[in-house]
Coordinates of C-alpha atoms and ligand atoms in Angstrom, one line a residue:
X1109 CA 124.3 95.3 87.0
X1110 CA 123.3 96.9 90.3
X1111 CA 120.1 98.9 91.0
X1112 CA 120.3 101.1 94.1
X1113 CA 117.1 102.4 95.8
X1114 CA 117.4 105.5 97.9
X1115 CA 114.8 105.6 100.7
X1116 CA 114.5 108.0 103.5
X1117 CA 110.9 108.8 104.7
X1118 CA 107.7 106.9 105.5
X1119 CA 106.0 107.2 102.1
X1120 CA 109.2 106.2 100.3
X1121 CA 109.1 102.7 102.0
X1122 CA 105.5 102.1 100.9
X1123 CA 106.2 103.1 97.2
X1124 CA 109.5 101.1 97.0
X1125 CA 108.3 97.7 98.4
X1126 CA 106.5 96.6 95.2
X1127 CA 109.3 97.8 92.9
X1128 CA 112.0 95.9 95.0
X1129 CA 109.8 92.8 94.9
X1130 CA 109.2 92.9 91.1
X1131 CA 112.9 93.6 90.3
X1132 CA 113.8 90.7 92.6
X1133 CA 111.4 88.4 90.6
X1134 CA 113.3 89.4 87.4
X1135 CA 116.6 88.4 89.1
X1136 CA 118.0 91.9 89.0
X1137 CA 120.7 92.7 91.6
X1138 CA 119.7 95.5 93.9
X1139 CA 120.4 97.2 97.2
X1140 CA 118.7 99.8 99.4
X1141 CA 120.3 102.8 101.0
X1142 CA 118.3 104.3 104.0
X1143 CA 119.2 107.9 104.4
X1144 CA 117.8 108.1 107.9
X1145 CA 115.6 111.1 107.2
X1146 CA 113.0 109.2 109.2
X1147 CA 114.5 107.3 112.1
X1148 CA 111.9 106.6 114.8
X1149 CA 110.9 102.9 114.9
X1150 CA 107.3 103.9 114.2
X1151 CA 108.3 106.0 111.2
X1152 CA 110.8 103.5 109.7
X1153 CA 111.4 100.0 111.2
X1154 CA 107.7 99.1 111.3
X1155 CA 107.5 99.8 107.6
X1156 CA 110.4 97.5 106.7
X1157 CA 108.7 94.8 108.7
X1158 CA 105.1 95.3 107.5
X1159 CA 106.2 95.7 103.8
X1160 CA 108.8 92.9 103.8
X1161 CA 111.6 95.3 102.6
X1162 CA 115.2 93.9 102.8
X1163 CA 117.8 95.3 105.1
X1164 CA 119.5 98.4 103.7
X1165 CA 123.2 98.1 102.8
X1166 CA 123.8 101.5 104.5
X1167 CA 122.0 103.8 106.8
X1168 CA 123.3 107.4 106.6
X1169 CA 121.5 108.5 109.8
X1170 CA 121.1 112.1 108.5
X1171 CA 118.3 112.8 110.9
X1172 CA 116.4 116.1 111.1
X1173 CA 117.3 119.7 110.5
X1174 CA 116.6 122.8 108.5
X1175 CA 116.2 122.1 104.7
X1176 CA 119.7 123.3 104.0
X1177 CA 121.3 121.3 106.9
X1178 CA 119.4 118.1 106.2
X1179 CA 119.9 118.3 102.4
X1180 CA 123.6 119.0 102.9
X1181 CA 124.0 115.9 105.1
X1182 CA 122.1 113.9 102.5
X1183 CA 124.3 115.1 99.7
X1184 CA 127.6 114.3 101.4
X1185 CA 126.3 110.9 102.7
X1186 CA 124.8 109.9 99.4
X1187 CA 127.9 111.0 97.3
X1188 CA 130.0 108.5 99.4
X1189 CA 127.5 105.6 99.1
X1190 CA 126.9 106.1 95.4
X1191 CA 130.7 106.3 94.7
X1192 CA 131.3 103.2 96.8
X1193 CA 128.5 101.1 95.4
X1194 CA 128.9 102.1 91.7
X1195 CA 125.3 101.4 90.8
X1196 CA 124.2 101.3 87.1
X1197 CA 120.9 102.9 88.0
X1198 CA 119.6 104.7 91.1
X1199 CA 115.9 104.7 91.8
X1200 CA 114.4 107.6 93.8
X1201 CA 110.8 107.9 95.1
X1202 CA 108.3 110.6 95.6
X1203 CA 109.1 114.2 96.7
X1204 CA 111.0 114.2 100.0
X1205 CA 114.4 115.8 100.6
X1206 CA 116.1 112.4 100.3
X1207 CA 114.7 112.2 96.7
X1208 CA 116.1 115.7 95.8
X1209 CA 119.5 115.0 97.3
X1210 CA 119.8 111.6 95.5
X1211 CA 118.9 113.0 92.1
X1212 CA 121.4 115.9 92.5
X1213 CA 124.3 113.6 93.6
X1214 CA 123.7 111.2 90.8
X1215 CA 123.4 114.0 88.2
X1216 CA 126.9 115.2 89.2
X1217 CA 128.4 111.8 89.4
X1218 CA 126.9 110.9 86.0
X1219 CA 124.9 108.0 87.4
X1220 CA 121.6 107.4 85.7
X1221 CA 118.4 107.7 87.7
X1222 CA 114.8 106.7 87.6
X1223 CA 112.1 108.6 89.5
X1224 CA 109.0 106.7 90.7
X1225 CA 106.0 109.0 91.1
X1226 CA 107.2 111.6 88.5
X1227 CA 105.0 114.3 87.1
X1228 CA 102.8 115.2 90.1
X1229 CA 102.4 118.9 90.5
X1230 CA 100.5 121.1 93.0
X1231 CA 101.8 124.3 91.3
X1232 CA 102.5 125.6 94.8
X1233 CA 106.2 126.3 95.3
X1234 CA 105.6 127.2 98.9
X1235 CA 105.4 123.4 99.4
X1236 CA 108.9 122.1 99.9
X1237 CA 107.8 118.9 98.1
X1238 CA 106.9 120.9 94.9
X1239 CA 110.4 122.2 94.7
X1240 CA 111.7 118.7 95.1
X1241 CA 109.4 117.4 92.4
X1242 CA 110.3 119.9 89.8
X1243 CA 114.1 119.5 90.3
X1244 CA 113.9 115.7 90.5
X1245 CA 111.9 115.5 87.2
X1246 CA 114.3 117.9 85.5
X1247 CA 117.2 115.6 86.3
X1248 CA 115.8 112.1 86.1
X1249 CA 116.7 109.8 83.2
X1250 CA 113.6 107.6 83.5
X1251 CA 110.3 109.1 84.7
X1252 CA 107.7 106.7 86.0
X1253 CA 104.4 108.4 86.1
X1254 CA 101.4 107.4 88.4
X1255 CA 98.5 109.2 86.7
X1256 CA 97.9 110.7 83.2
X1257 CA 98.0 114.3 84.3
X1258 CA 101.7 113.7 85.1
X1259 CA 102.3 113.2 81.4
X1260 CA 101.1 116.7 80.4
X1261 CA 103.0 118.3 83.3
X1262 CA 106.2 116.7 82.1
X1263 CA 105.6 117.6 78.5
X1264 CA 104.9 121.2 79.4
X1265 CA 108.3 121.3 81.3
X1266 CA 110.1 120.1 78.2
X1267 CA 110.9 116.5 79.4
X1268 CA 111.5 114.3 76.3
X1269 CA 108.6 111.9 75.8
X1270 CA 111.0 109.0 75.4
X1271 CA 112.1 109.2 79.0
X1272 CA 108.5 109.1 80.4
X1273 CA 106.4 106.0 81.2
X1274 CA 102.9 105.8 82.6
X1275 CA 103.1 102.8 84.9
X1276 CA 100.4 103.4 87.5
X1277 CA 100.8 103.7 91.3
X1278 CA 103.0 101.4 93.3
X1279 CA 101.6 102.8 96.6
X1280 CA 98.4 101.0 95.5
X1281 CA 100.3 97.8 94.9
X1282 CA 101.3 97.9 98.6
X1283 CA 97.7 98.6 99.6
X1284 CA 96.4 95.6 97.5
X1285 CA 99.1 93.3 98.9
X1286 CA 98.1 94.3 102.5
X1287 CA 94.4 94.1 101.9
X1288 CA 93.9 90.6 103.3
X1289 CA 95.5 91.8 106.5
X1290 CA 93.4 94.9 106.9
X1291 CA 91.0 94.2 109.7
X1292 CA 89.7 97.3 111.6
X1293 CA 88.6 95.3 114.7
X1294 CA 92.0 94.8 116.4
X1295 CA 93.3 98.4 116.3
X1296 CA 89.8 99.7 117.0
X1297 CA 89.7 97.5 120.2
X1298 CA 93.3 98.4 121.1
X1299 CA 92.6 102.1 120.9
X1300 CA 89.1 101.8 122.5
X1301 CA 87.2 103.2 119.5
X1302 CA 83.5 102.6 118.8
X1303 CA 82.3 101.0 115.5
X1304 CA 81.8 104.4 113.9
X1305 CA 84.9 106.7 114.0
X1306 CA 87.0 109.1 111.9
X1307 CA 90.8 109.0 111.4
X1308 CA 92.8 112.2 111.0
X1309 CA 96.5 112.7 110.0
X1310 CA 98.2 116.1 109.9
X1311 CA 101.8 117.0 109.2
X1312 CA 102.1 119.6 106.3
X1313 CA 104.3 122.5 107.3
X1314 CA 101.7 125.0 106.1
X1315 CA 99.2 123.5 108.5
X1316 CA 101.2 122.6 111.6
X1317 CA 104.3 124.8 111.7
X1318 CA 102.6 128.2 112.2
X1319 CA 100.8 128.6 115.6
X1320 CA 97.9 130.5 113.9
X1321 CA 97.4 127.9 111.2
X1322 CA 97.7 125.1 113.7
X1323 CA 94.9 126.8 115.9
X1324 CA 92.5 127.1 112.9
X1325 CA 93.1 123.5 112.0
X1326 CA 92.7 122.2 115.5
X1327 CA 89.4 124.2 115.8
X1328 CA 88.2 122.5 112.7
X1329 CA 89.2 119.0 113.9
X1330 CA 87.6 119.7 117.3
X1331 CA 84.3 120.6 115.6
X1332 CA 84.5 117.2 113.7
X1333 CA 85.0 115.5 117.0
X1334 CA 81.7 116.9 118.1
X1335 CA 80.1 114.8 115.4
X1336 CA 82.1 111.6 115.5
X1337 CA 84.9 110.1 117.6
X1338 CA 88.2 111.1 116.0
X1339 CA 91.6 109.2 116.3
X1340 CA 94.7 111.1 115.3
X1341 CA 97.9 109.0 114.8
X1342 CA 100.1 112.0 115.1
X1343 CA 103.2 112.6 112.9
X1344 CA 106.2 113.8 115.1
X1345 CA 106.3 117.0 113.1
X1346 CA 103.0 118.4 114.5
X1347 CA 103.3 117.0 118.0
X1348 CA 104.2 120.1 120.0
X1349 CA 102.5 122.8 118.0
X1350 CA 99.2 121.0 117.6
X1351 CA 99.1 120.1 121.3
X1352 CA 99.7 123.8 122.1
X1353 CA 96.8 124.6 119.8
X1354 CA 94.5 122.3 121.8
X1355 CA 94.8 119.0 120.0
X1356 CA 94.9 116.7 123.1
X1357 CA 93.2 113.5 124.1
X1358 CA 89.8 114.0 125.7
X1359 CA 86.2 113.6 125.0
X1360 CA 85.7 112.4 121.5
X1361 CA 89.3 113.0 120.5
X1362 CA 92.2 110.5 120.8
X1363 CA 95.8 111.4 120.0
X1364 CA 98.1 108.4 119.5
X1365 CA 101.6 107.7 118.2
X1366 CA 102.0 107.1 114.5
X1367 CA 100.8 103.7 113.5
X1368 CA 102.4 100.9 111.6
X1369 CA 101.4 100.5 108.0
X1370 CA 99.0 97.6 108.4
X1371 CA 97.5 98.9 111.6
X1372 CA 97.0 102.4 110.1
X1373 CA 95.3 101.1 106.9
X1374 CA 93.2 98.7 108.9
X1375 CA 91.8 101.7 110.8
X1376 CA 91.3 103.7 107.6
X1377 CA 89.5 100.8 106.0
X1378 CA 86.9 100.8 108.9
X1379 CA 86.6 104.6 109.2
X1380 CA 83.4 106.6 108.4
X1381 CA 85.6 109.5 107.4
X1382 CA 89.3 110.4 107.0
X1383 CA 90.6 114.0 107.5
X1384 CA 94.2 114.5 106.2
X1385 CA 96.8 116.6 104.6
X1386 CA 98.9 113.6 103.5
X1387 CA 99.6 112.9 99.9
X1388 CA 99.5 109.1 100.1
X1389 CA 96.4 108.9 102.3
X1390 CA 94.4 110.8 99.6
X1391 CA 95.2 107.9 97.2
X1392 CA 94.6 105.1 99.7
X1393 CA 91.1 106.4 100.8
X1394 CA 90.1 106.6 97.1
X1395 CA 90.9 103.0 96.6
X1396 CA 89.3 101.9 99.9
X1397 CA 86.1 103.9 99.1
X1398 CA 86.4 105.9 102.3
X1399 CA 85.4 109.6 102.2
X1400 CA 88.5 111.8 102.5
X1401 CA 88.6 115.5 103.4
X1402 CA 92.0 117.0 102.6
X1403 CA 92.8 120.2 104.5
X1404 CA 94.8 121.9 101.8
X1405 CA 94.3 124.7 99.3
X1406 CA 95.5 122.4 96.4
X1407 CA 96.6 118.9 95.7
X1408 CA 99.2 117.3 93.4
X1409 CA 96.8 114.3 93.2
X1410 CA 93.7 115.8 91.6
X1411 CA 92.8 112.4 90.2
X1412 CA 91.7 111.5 93.8
X1413 CA 89.1 114.3 93.5
X1414 CA 87.9 113.5 89.9
X1415 CA 88.1 109.7 90.2
X1416 CA 87.9 109.2 93.9
X1417 CA 86.5 110.0 97.3
X1418 CA 88.7 113.1 98.0
X1419 CA 87.5 116.7 98.6
X1420 CA 89.7 119.7 99.3
X1421 CA 88.5 121.7 102.4
X1422 CA 89.6 124.6 104.5
X1423 CA 89.8 124.4 108.3
X1424 CA 86.7 126.6 108.3
X1425 CA 84.7 124.5 105.9
X1426 CA 85.9 121.2 107.5
X1427 CA 83.1 120.8 110.0
X1428 CA 80.2 121.3 107.5
X1429 CA 82.0 119.1 104.9
X1430 CA 82.5 116.4 107.5
X1431 CA 78.8 116.4 108.5
X1432 CA 77.9 116.1 104.8
X1433 CA 80.4 113.2 104.2
X1434 CA 79.2 111.4 107.4
X1435 CA 75.6 111.7 106.2
X1436 CA 76.3 110.7 102.6
X1437 CA 79.0 108.1 103.3
X1438 CA 79.7 106.2 100.1
X1439 CA 77.5 108.7 98.2
X1440 CA 80.7 110.6 97.8
X1441 CA 81.0 109.3 94.2
X1442 CA 83.6 106.6 93.9
X1443 CA 83.3 107.0 90.1
X1444 CA 85.8 105.3 87.8
X1445 CA 89.0 104.6 89.6
X1446 CA 92.3 106.0 88.3
X1447 CA 93.7 104.1 85.4
X1448 CA 96.5 101.5 86.1
X1449 CA 95.9 101.7 89.9
X1450 CA 95.6 98.0 89.7
X1451 CA 98.3 96.6 91.9
X1452 CA 100.6 95.9 89.0
X1453 CA 102.7 99.1 88.9
X1454 CA 105.7 97.4 90.5
X1455 CA 106.0 94.8 87.7
X1456 CA 105.5 97.5 85.1
X1457 CA 108.3 99.6 86.6
X1458 CA 110.6 96.6 86.8
X1459 CA 110.0 95.8 83.1
X1460 CA 110.9 99.4 82.2
X1461 CA 114.1 99.2 84.2
X1462 CA 115.0 95.8 82.9
X1463 CA 114.6 97.0 79.3
X1464 CA 116.6 100.1 80.0
X1465 CA 119.5 97.9 81.6
X1466 CA 119.4 95.7 78.5
X1467 CA 119.6 98.6 76.1
X1468 CA 123.3 99.0 76.5
X1469 CA 123.0 101.5 79.3
X1470 CA 125.4 99.7 81.7
X1471 CA 128.4 101.5 83.1
X1472 CA 131.7 100.2 81.6
X1473 CA 132.7 98.7 85.0
X1474 CA 129.6 96.4 85.4
Ligands
UD1_2428 C1 108.8 114.6 105.2 C2 108.7 115.1 103.8 C3 107.2 115.2 103.5 C4 106.5 113.9 103.7 C5 106.8 113.4 105.1 C6 106.2 112.0 105.3 C7 110.5 116.6 103.1 C8 110.8 118.0 102.8 N1 109.3 116.4 103.7 O1 108.3 115.6 106.1 O2 107.1 115.5 102.1 O3 105.1 114.1 103.5 O4 108.2 113.3 105.4 O5 106.0 111.7 106.6 O6 111.3 115.8 102.8 N2 110.9 113.6 113.3 C9 110.9 112.7 114.3 N3 111.2 111.4 114.0 C10 111.4 110.9 112.8 C11 111.4 111.8 111.7 C12 111.1 113.2 112.0 O7 110.7 113.1 115.4 O8 111.7 109.7 112.6 C13 110.5 115.0 113.5 C14 111.7 115.9 113.8 O9 111.4 116.8 114.7 C15 111.8 116.6 112.4 C16 110.4 116.7 111.9 O10 109.8 115.5 112.4 O11 112.4 117.9 112.6 C17 110.3 116.7 110.4 O12 110.9 115.7 109.8 P1 111.4 115.8 108.3 O13 111.9 114.5 107.8 O14 112.4 116.9 108.1 O15 110.2 116.2 107.5 P2 108.7 115.7 107.6 O16 107.8 116.7 108.2 O17 108.7 114.3 108.3
UDP2429 N1 100.8 105.9 107.4 C1 101.0 105.0 108.3 N2 100.8 105.3 109.7 C2 100.4 106.5 110.0 C3 100.1 107.5 109.0 C4 100.4 107.2 107.7 O1 101.4 103.8 108.0 O2 100.2 106.7 111.2 C5 101.1 105.6 106.0 C6 100.0 105.8 105.0 O3 99.1 104.8 104.9 C7 100.7 106.0 103.7 C8 102.0 106.7 104.1 O4 102.1 106.4 105.5 O5 101.0 104.8 103.1 C9 101.9 108.2 103.9 O6 102.9 108.9 104.5 P1 102.7 110.4 105.0 O7 101.3 110.8 105.1 O8 103.7 110.5 106.1 O9 103.5 111.1 103.8 P2 102.9 111.8 102.4 O10 102.2 110.8 101.6 O11 102.1 113.0 102.8 O12 104.2 112.3 101.7

């Protein structure tokens, strides 16, 4: 049997690495397709290197575009690869456009699918990711859930319980595997930062695409930079708009290119505070015990608020919340960490897939 992983964007690589490793340990034949949704070396190659991911069998080079254009390129490219490779199971990750396209293509080709990180919901359909999540979970055959709230969301949407498995969070497997390499000193020195600093990452369309929203956000970040030096490894999406809104290097603020996985998490580990609108960074800060302020009206990862170091803030409340977090530090309650975020999600996922492959689910050709 052949398991095919469809990966396209930065967070996909982080989630897939532990699953690929665990399937490999079970001797299951597998291959990776890179859709090329992310293509800059700092958004893609560096993750394959840092995470030890094997070379993809194909790179579809779909690149960027409007949602329709990018998704259309993903659909046609993936239809060809899936038809050619004839996988017994396709594994998709997270909530990006590559995930959506892969699940649609497989549903139409009658190729079974597994969705890693099923069940997350922000209940905000203005987020492109929320649309991708709902469609992906409606079509997936195996739903691999990272936190217990996902189980109730899927049940409420009528997904049969037999398809759903609570397996924990493979992104945390990658974090744990990298932990021995996470030393804040080298990136801090390279970037000329003092001992005490904050890290900010910003790329959500609702924050960075509209000039008005970008300006409010930048004003909030500039006010944080009056309290503590802030380094911003900037996602390409926000580059132009945020710079126009005043997010430029100077004084206490340093704008840099996106960082590789190990270098980024090293900086986060040593940070006094993280400001973000990322999904994954909310989870990683929770596990590293670093206070995290998420500039969003909602989160599909509420467990990082109830069981972690995360707080939702507005651009307006950000400066005051930052000053509180900087004063309280670890007093932001770490609490009880999310269940099954223990570095063993990859092996759990691999066992679910192995059992599924054994249970007579193979295509006639394999
Ligand atoms: C995508 C995901 C988002 C995820 C993010 C992770 C969707 C709908 N969105 O958003 O959920 O949080 O990835 O980082 O799938 N660009 C480059 N170089 C690259 C990639 C992108 O310059 O290697 C620029 C292009 O100008 C492009 C823009 O970034 O238009 C957006 O890229 P895209 O992949 O469409 O969406 P992201 O904002 O990265
Ligand atoms: N990340 C990274 N370098 C950076 C910013 C983020 O390696 O400069 C990592 C981060 O640690 C996490 C993943 O990228 O593992 C999250 O990706 P992103 O924030 O782009 O996407 P989201 O999680 O919001 O979908």
